[in-house]
Coordinates of N, CA and C in Angstrom, one line a residue:
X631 N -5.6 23.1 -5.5 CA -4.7 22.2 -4.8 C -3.6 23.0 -4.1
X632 N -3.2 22.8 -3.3 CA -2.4 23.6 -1.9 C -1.0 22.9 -2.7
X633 N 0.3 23.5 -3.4 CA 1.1 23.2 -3.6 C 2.2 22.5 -2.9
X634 N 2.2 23.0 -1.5 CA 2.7 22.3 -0.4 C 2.9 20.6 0.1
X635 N 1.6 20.9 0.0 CA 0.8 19.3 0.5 C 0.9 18.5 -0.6
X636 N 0.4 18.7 -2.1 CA 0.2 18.1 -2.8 C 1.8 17.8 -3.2
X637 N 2.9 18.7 -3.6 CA 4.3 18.1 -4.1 C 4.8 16.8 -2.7
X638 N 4.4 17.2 -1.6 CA 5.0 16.1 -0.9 C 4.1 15.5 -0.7
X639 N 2.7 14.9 -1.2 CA 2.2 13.5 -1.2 C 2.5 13.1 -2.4
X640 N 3.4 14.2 -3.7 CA 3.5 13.2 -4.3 C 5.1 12.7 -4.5
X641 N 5.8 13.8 -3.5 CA 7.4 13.0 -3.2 C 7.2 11.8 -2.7
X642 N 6.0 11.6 -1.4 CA 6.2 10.2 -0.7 C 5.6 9.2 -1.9
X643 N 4.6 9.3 -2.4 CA 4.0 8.5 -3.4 C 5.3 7.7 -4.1
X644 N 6.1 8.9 -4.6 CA 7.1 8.0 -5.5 C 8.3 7.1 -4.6
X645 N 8.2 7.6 -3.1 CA 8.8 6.6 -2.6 C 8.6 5.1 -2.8
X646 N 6.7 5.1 -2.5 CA 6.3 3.7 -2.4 C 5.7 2.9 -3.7
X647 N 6.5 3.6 -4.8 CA 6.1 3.3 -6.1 C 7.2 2.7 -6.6
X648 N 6.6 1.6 -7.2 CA 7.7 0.5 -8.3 C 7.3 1.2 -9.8
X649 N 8.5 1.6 -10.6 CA 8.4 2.4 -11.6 C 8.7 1.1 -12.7
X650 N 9.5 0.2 -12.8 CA 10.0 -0.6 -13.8 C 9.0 -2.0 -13.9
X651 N 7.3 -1.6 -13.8 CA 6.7 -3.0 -14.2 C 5.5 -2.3 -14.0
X652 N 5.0 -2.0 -15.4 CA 3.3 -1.5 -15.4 C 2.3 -2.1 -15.3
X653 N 2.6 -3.2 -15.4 CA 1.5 -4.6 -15.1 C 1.3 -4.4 -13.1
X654 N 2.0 -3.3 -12.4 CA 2.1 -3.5 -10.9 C 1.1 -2.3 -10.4
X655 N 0.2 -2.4 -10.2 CA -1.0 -1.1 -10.1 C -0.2 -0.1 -9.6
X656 N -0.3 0.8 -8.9 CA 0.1 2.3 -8.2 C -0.8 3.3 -7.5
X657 N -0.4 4.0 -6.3 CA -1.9 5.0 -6.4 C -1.6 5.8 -7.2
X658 N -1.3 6.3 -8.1 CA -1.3 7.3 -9.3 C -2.9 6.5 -10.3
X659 N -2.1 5.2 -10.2 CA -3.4 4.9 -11.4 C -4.8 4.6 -11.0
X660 N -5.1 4.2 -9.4 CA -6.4 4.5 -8.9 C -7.1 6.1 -9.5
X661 N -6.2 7.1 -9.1 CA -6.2 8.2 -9.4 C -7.1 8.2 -11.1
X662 N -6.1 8.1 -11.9 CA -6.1 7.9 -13.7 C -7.5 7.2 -13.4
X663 N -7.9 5.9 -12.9 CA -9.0 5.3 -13.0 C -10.4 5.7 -12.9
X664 N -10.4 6.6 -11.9 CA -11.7 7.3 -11.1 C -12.0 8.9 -11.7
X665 N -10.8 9.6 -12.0 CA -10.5 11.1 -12.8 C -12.5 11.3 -12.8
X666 N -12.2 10.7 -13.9 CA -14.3 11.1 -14.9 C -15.1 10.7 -13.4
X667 N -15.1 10.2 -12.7 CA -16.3 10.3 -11.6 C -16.1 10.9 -10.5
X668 N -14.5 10.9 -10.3 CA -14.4 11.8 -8.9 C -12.9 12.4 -9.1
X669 N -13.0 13.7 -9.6 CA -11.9 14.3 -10.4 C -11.2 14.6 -8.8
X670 N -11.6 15.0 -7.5 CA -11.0 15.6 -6.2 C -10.2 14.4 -5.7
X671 N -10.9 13.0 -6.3 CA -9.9 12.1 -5.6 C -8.3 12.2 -5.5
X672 N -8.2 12.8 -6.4 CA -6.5 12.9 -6.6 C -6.3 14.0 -5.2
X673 N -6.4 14.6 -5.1 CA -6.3 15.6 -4.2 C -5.9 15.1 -2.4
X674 N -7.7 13.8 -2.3 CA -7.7 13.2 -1.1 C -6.3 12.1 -1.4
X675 N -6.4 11.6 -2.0 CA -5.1 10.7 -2.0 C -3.9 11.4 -1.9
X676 N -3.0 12.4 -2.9 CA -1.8 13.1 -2.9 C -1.9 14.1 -1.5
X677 N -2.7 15.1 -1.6 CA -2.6 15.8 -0.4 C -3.0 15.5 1.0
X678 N -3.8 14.6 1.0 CA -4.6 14.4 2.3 C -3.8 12.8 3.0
X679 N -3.8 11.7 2.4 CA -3.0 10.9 2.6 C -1.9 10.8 3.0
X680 N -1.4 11.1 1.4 CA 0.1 11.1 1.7 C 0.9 12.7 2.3
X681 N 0.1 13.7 1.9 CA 1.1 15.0 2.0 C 0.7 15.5 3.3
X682 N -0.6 14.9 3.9 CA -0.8 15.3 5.5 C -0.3 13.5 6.5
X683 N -1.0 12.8 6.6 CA -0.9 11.7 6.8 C 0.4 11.1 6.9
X684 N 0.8 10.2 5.5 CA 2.2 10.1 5.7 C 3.3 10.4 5.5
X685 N 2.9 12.1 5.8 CA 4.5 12.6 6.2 C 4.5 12.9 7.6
X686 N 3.4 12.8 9.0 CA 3.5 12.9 10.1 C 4.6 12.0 10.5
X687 N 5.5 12.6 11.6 CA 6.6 12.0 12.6 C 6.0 10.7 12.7
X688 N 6.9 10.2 13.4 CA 6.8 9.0 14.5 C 6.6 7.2 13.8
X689 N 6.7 7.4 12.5 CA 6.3 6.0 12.1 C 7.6 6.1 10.7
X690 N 7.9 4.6 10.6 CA 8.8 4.6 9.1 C 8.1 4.4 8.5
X691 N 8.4 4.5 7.3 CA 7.4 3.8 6.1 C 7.3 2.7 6.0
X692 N 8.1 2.0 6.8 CA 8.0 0.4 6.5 C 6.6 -0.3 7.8
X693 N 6.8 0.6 9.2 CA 5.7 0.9 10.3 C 4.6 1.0 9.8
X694 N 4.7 2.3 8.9 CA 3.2 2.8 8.2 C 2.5 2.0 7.2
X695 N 3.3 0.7 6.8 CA 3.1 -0.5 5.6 C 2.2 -1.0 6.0
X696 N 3.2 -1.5 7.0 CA 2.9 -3.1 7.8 C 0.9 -2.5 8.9
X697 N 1.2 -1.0 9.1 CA -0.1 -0.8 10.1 C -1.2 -1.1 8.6
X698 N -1.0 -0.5 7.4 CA -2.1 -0.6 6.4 C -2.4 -2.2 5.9
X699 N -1.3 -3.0 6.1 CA -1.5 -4.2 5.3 C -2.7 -4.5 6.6
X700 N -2.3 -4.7 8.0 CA -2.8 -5.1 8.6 C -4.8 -4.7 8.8
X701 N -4.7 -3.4 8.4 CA -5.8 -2.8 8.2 C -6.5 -3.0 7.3
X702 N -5.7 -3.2 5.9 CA -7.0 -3.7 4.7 C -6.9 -4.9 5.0
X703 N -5.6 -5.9 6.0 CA -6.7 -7.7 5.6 C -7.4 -7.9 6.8
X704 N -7.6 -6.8 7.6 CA -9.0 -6.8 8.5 C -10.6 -6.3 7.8
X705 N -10.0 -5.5 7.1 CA -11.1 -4.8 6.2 C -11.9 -6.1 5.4
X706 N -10.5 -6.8 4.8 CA -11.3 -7.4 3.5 C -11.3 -7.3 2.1
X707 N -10.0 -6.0 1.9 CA -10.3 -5.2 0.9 C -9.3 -5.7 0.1
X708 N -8.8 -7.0 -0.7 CA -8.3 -7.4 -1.2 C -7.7 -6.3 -2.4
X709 N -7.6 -5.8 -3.4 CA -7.8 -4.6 -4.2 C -6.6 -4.1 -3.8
X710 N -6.7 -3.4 -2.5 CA -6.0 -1.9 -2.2 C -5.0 -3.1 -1.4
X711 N -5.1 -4.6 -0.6 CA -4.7 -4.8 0.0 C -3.2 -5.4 -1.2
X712 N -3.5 -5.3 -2.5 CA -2.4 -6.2 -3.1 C -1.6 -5.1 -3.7
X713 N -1.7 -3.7 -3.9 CA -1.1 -2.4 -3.9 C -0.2 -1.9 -2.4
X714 N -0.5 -2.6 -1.3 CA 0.0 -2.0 -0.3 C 1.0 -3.0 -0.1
X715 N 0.9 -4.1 -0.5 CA 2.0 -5.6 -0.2 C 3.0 -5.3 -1.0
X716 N 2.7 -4.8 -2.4 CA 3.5 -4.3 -3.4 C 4.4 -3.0 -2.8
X717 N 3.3 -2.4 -2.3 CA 4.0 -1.0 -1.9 C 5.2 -1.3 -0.3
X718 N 4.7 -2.5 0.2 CA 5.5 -3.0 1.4 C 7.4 -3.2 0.5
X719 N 6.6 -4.1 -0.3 CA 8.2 -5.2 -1.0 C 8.9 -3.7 -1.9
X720 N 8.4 -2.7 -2.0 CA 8.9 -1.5 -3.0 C 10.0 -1.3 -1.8
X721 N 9.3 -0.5 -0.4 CA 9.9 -0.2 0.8 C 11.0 -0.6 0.9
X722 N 11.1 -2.1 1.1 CA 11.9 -2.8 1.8 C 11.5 -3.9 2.8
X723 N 10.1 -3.8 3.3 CA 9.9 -4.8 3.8 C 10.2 -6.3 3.5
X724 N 10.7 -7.1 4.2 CA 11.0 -8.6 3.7 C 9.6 -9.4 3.9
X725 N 9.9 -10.7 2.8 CA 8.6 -11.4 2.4 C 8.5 -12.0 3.8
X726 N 8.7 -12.1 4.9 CA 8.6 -12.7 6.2 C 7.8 -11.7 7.4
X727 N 8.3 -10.4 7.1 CA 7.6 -9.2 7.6 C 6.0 -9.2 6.9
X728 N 6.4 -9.3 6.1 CA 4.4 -9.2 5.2 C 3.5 -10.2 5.4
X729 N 4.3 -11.5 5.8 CA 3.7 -13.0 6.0 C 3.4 -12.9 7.7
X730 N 4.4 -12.3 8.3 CA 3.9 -12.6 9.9 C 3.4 -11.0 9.9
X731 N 3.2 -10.2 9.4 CA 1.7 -9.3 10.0 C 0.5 -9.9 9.5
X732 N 0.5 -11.1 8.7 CA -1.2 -11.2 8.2 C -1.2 -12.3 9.0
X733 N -0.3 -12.8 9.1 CA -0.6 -14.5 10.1 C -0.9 -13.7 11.4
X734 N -0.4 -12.8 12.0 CA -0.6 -12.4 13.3 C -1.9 -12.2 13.8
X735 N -2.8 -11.4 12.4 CA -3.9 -11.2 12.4 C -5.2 -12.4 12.8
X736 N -4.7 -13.2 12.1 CA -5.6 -14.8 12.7 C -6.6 -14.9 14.2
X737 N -5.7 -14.5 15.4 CA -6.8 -14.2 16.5 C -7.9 -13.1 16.6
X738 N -7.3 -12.1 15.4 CA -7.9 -11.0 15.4 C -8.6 -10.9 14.4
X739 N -8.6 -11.6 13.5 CA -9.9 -11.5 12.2 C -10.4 -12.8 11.9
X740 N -10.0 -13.5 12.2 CA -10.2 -14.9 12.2 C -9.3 -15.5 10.4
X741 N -9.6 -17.3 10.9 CA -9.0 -17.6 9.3 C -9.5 -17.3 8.4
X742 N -10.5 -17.3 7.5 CA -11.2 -16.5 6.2 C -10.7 -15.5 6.0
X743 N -10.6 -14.1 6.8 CA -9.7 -12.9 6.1 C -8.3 -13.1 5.9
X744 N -7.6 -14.1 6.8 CA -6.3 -14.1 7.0 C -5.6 -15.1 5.4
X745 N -6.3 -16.0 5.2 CA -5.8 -17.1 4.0 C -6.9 -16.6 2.8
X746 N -7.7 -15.3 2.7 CA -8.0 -14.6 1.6 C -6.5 -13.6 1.5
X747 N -6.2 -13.1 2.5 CA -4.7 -12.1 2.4 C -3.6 -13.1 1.8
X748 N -3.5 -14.3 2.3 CA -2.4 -14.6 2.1 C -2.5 -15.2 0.6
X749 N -3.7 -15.6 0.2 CA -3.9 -15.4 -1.5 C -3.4 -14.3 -2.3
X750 N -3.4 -13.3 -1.5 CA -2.9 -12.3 -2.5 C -1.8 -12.3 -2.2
X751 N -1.3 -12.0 -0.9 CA 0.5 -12.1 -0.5 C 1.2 -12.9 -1.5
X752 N 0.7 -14.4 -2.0 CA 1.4 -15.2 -2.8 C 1.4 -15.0 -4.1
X753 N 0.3 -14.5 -4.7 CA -0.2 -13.8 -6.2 C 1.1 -12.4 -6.1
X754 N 0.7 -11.3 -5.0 CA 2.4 -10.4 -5.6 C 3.6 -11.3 -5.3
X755 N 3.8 -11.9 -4.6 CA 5.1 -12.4 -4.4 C 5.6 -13.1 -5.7
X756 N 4.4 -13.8 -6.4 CA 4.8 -14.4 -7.7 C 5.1 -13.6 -8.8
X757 N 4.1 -12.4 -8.8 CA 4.2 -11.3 -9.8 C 5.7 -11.1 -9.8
X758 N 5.9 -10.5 -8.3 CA 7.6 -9.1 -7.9 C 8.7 -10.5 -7.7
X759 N 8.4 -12.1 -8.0 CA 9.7 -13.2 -8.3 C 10.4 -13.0 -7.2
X760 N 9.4 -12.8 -5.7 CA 9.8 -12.7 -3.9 C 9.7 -14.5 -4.0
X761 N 10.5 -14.6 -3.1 CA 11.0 -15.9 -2.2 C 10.8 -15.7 -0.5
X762 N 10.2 -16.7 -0.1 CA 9.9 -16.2 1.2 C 11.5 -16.5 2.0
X763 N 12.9 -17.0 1.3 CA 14.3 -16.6 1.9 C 14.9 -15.2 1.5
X764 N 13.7 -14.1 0.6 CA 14.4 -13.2 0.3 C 14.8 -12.4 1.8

């Protein structure tokens, strides 16, 4: 592992990490999870993600949120999509910012992906005790 890359995907990691509630997944523990079957994954995620990826200019982290939420509830990928809503509300994004990128989606994925996202939007919102006047 390239020391470079890897300490700053895992400075940004701890940006978008909630430390005080282990019941709240993390990419660290994707990581922990997969180890025994794909020991390099840590590598693509810390180095390649975060330590090339998102430390590139031009986007905040709250930009670079809102572009992934919108991309896993096009995907479908419920999982990774309830880790990135988390990782949104860590940021700073408000519960109205997370609600109008997946409603936006609606012309563009249709309803089925959009009100499976918003299943999970309301499941963390309940977990992290968000109000949609936060």
């Amino acid at each position: 592992m390239e020391t470079n890359r890897y300490q700053r995907g895992l400075d940004i990691i701890k940006e978008y990490t909630l430390t005080d509630n282990e019941e709240i997944g993390t990419h660290m523990d994707i990581v922990a999870v997969f180890k025994d079957l794909a020991p390099d994954l840590e590598s693509y995620i810390v180095e390649f993600a975060f330590g090339d990826i998102y430390s590139r200019e031009g986007l905040t982290n709250q930009q670079r949120t809102i572009a992934t939420i919108a991309s896993l509830v096009t995907l479908g990928t419920e999982l990774q999509l309830e880790l990135h809503i988390n990782t949104g509300i860590t940021i700073g994004l408000t519960p109205k910012e997370i609600v109008g990128t997946v409603v936006h989606l609606i012309p563009y994925t249709g309803f089925p992906l959009v009100l499976n996202a918003l299943k999970v939007v309301k499941k963390v919102f309940a977990q992290r005790n968000v109000k949609m006047n936060d």
